[in-house]
C-alpha atoms as a PDB file:
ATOM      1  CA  UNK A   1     -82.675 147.807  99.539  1.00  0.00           C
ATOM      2  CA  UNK A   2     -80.418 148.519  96.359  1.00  0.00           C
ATOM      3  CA  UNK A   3     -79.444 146.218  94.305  1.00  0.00           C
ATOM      4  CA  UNK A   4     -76.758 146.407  90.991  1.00  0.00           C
ATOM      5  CA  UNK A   5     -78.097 142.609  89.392  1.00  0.00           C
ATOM      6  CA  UNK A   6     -78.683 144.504  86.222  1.00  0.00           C
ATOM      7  CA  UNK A   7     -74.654 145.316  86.047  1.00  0.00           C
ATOM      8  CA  UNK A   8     -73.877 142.337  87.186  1.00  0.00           C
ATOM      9  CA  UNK A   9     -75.422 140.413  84.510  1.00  0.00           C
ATOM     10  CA  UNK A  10     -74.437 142.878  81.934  1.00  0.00           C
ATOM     11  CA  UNK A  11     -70.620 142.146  83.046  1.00  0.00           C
ATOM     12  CA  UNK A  12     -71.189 138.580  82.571  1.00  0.00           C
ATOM     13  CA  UNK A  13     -73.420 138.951  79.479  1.00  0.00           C
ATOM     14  CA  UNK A  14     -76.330 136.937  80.189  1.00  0.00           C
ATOM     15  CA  UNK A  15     -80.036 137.598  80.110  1.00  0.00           C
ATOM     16  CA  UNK A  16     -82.936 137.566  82.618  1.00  0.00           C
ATOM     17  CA  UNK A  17     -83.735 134.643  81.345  1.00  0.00           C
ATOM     18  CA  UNK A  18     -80.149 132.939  81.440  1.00  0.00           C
ATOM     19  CA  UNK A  19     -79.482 133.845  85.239  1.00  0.00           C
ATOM     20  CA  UNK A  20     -83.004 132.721  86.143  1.00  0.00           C
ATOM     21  CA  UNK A  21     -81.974 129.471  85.038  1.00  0.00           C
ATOM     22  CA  UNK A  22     -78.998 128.897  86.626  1.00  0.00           C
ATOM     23  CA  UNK A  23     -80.354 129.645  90.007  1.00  0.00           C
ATOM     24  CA  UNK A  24     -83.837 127.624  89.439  1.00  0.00           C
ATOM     25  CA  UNK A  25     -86.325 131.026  89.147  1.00  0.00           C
ATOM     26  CA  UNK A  26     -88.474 132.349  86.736  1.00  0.00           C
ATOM     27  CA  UNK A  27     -87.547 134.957  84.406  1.00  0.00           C
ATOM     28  CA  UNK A  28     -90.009 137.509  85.878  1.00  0.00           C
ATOM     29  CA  UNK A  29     -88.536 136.797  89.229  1.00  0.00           C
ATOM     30  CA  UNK A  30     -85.409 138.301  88.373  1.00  0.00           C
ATOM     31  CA  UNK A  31     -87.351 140.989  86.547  1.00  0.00           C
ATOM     32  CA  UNK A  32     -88.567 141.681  89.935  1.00  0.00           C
ATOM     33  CA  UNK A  33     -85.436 141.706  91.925  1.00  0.00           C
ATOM     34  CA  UNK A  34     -83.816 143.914  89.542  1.00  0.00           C
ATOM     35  CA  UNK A  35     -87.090 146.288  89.862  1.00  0.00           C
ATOM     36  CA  UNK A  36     -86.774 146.413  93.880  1.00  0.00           C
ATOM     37  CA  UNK A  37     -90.231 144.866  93.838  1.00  0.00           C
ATOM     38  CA  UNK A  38     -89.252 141.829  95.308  1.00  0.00           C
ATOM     39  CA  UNK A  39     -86.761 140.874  97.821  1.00  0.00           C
ATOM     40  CA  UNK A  40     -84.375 137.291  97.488  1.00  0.00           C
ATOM     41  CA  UNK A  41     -84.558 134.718  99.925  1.00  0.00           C
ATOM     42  CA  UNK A  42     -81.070 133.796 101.402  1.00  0.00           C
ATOM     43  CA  UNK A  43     -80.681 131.003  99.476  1.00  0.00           C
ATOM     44  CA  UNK A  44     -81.622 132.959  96.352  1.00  0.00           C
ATOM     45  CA  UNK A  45     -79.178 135.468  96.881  1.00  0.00           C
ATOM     46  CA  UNK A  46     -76.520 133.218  98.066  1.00  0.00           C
ATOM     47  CA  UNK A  47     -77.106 131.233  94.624  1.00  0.00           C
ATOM     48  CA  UNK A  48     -76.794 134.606  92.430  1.00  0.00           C
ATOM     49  CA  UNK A  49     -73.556 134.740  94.630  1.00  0.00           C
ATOM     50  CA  UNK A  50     -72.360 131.550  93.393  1.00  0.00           C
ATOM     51  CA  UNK A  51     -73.354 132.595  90.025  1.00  0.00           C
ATOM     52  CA  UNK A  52     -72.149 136.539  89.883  1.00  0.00           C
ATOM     53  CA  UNK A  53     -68.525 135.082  91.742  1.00  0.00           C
ATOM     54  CA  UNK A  54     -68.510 137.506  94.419  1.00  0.00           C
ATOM     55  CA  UNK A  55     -70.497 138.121  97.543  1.00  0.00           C
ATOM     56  CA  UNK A  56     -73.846 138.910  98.147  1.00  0.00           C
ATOM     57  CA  UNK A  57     -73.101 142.308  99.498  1.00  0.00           C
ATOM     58  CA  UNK A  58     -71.204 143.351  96.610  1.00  0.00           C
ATOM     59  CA  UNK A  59     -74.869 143.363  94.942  1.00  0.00           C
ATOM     60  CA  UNK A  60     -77.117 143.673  97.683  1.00  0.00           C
ATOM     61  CA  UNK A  61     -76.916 147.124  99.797  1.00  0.00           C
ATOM     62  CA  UNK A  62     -79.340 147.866 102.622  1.00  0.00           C
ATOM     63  CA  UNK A  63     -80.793 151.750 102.622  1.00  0.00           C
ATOM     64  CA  UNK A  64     -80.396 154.038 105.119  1.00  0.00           C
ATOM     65  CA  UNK A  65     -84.324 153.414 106.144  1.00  0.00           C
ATOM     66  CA  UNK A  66     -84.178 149.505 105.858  1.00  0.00           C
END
């Protein structure tokens, strides 16, 4: 799975630290998202939705081999 939460932050100028609170993580959570080493619940995802203003797929993209 790809994921672009690194731009998406960027565009909206917060840190790490910034979107892990507003969705009720840690900071090394998102660290880990944006590294591919960890993969967001539904509700997570849905809440960095909410937060990012667009949908989940517009950040989340499934490889070829998922």
């Amino acid at each position: 799975m790809k994921n672009t939460i690194r731009v998406e932050r960027a565009i909206l100028n917060i840190t790490q630290q910034e979107l892990a609170d507003r969705i009720g993580v840690s900071r090394q959570t998102i660290n880990a998202i944006e590294s591919v080493k960890y993969v967001p619940s539904t509700v997570l995802a849905l809440k960095m939705a909410r937060v990012f203003g667009k949908e989940v797929e517009r950040f989340f993209e499934l490889d070829a081999e998922d």
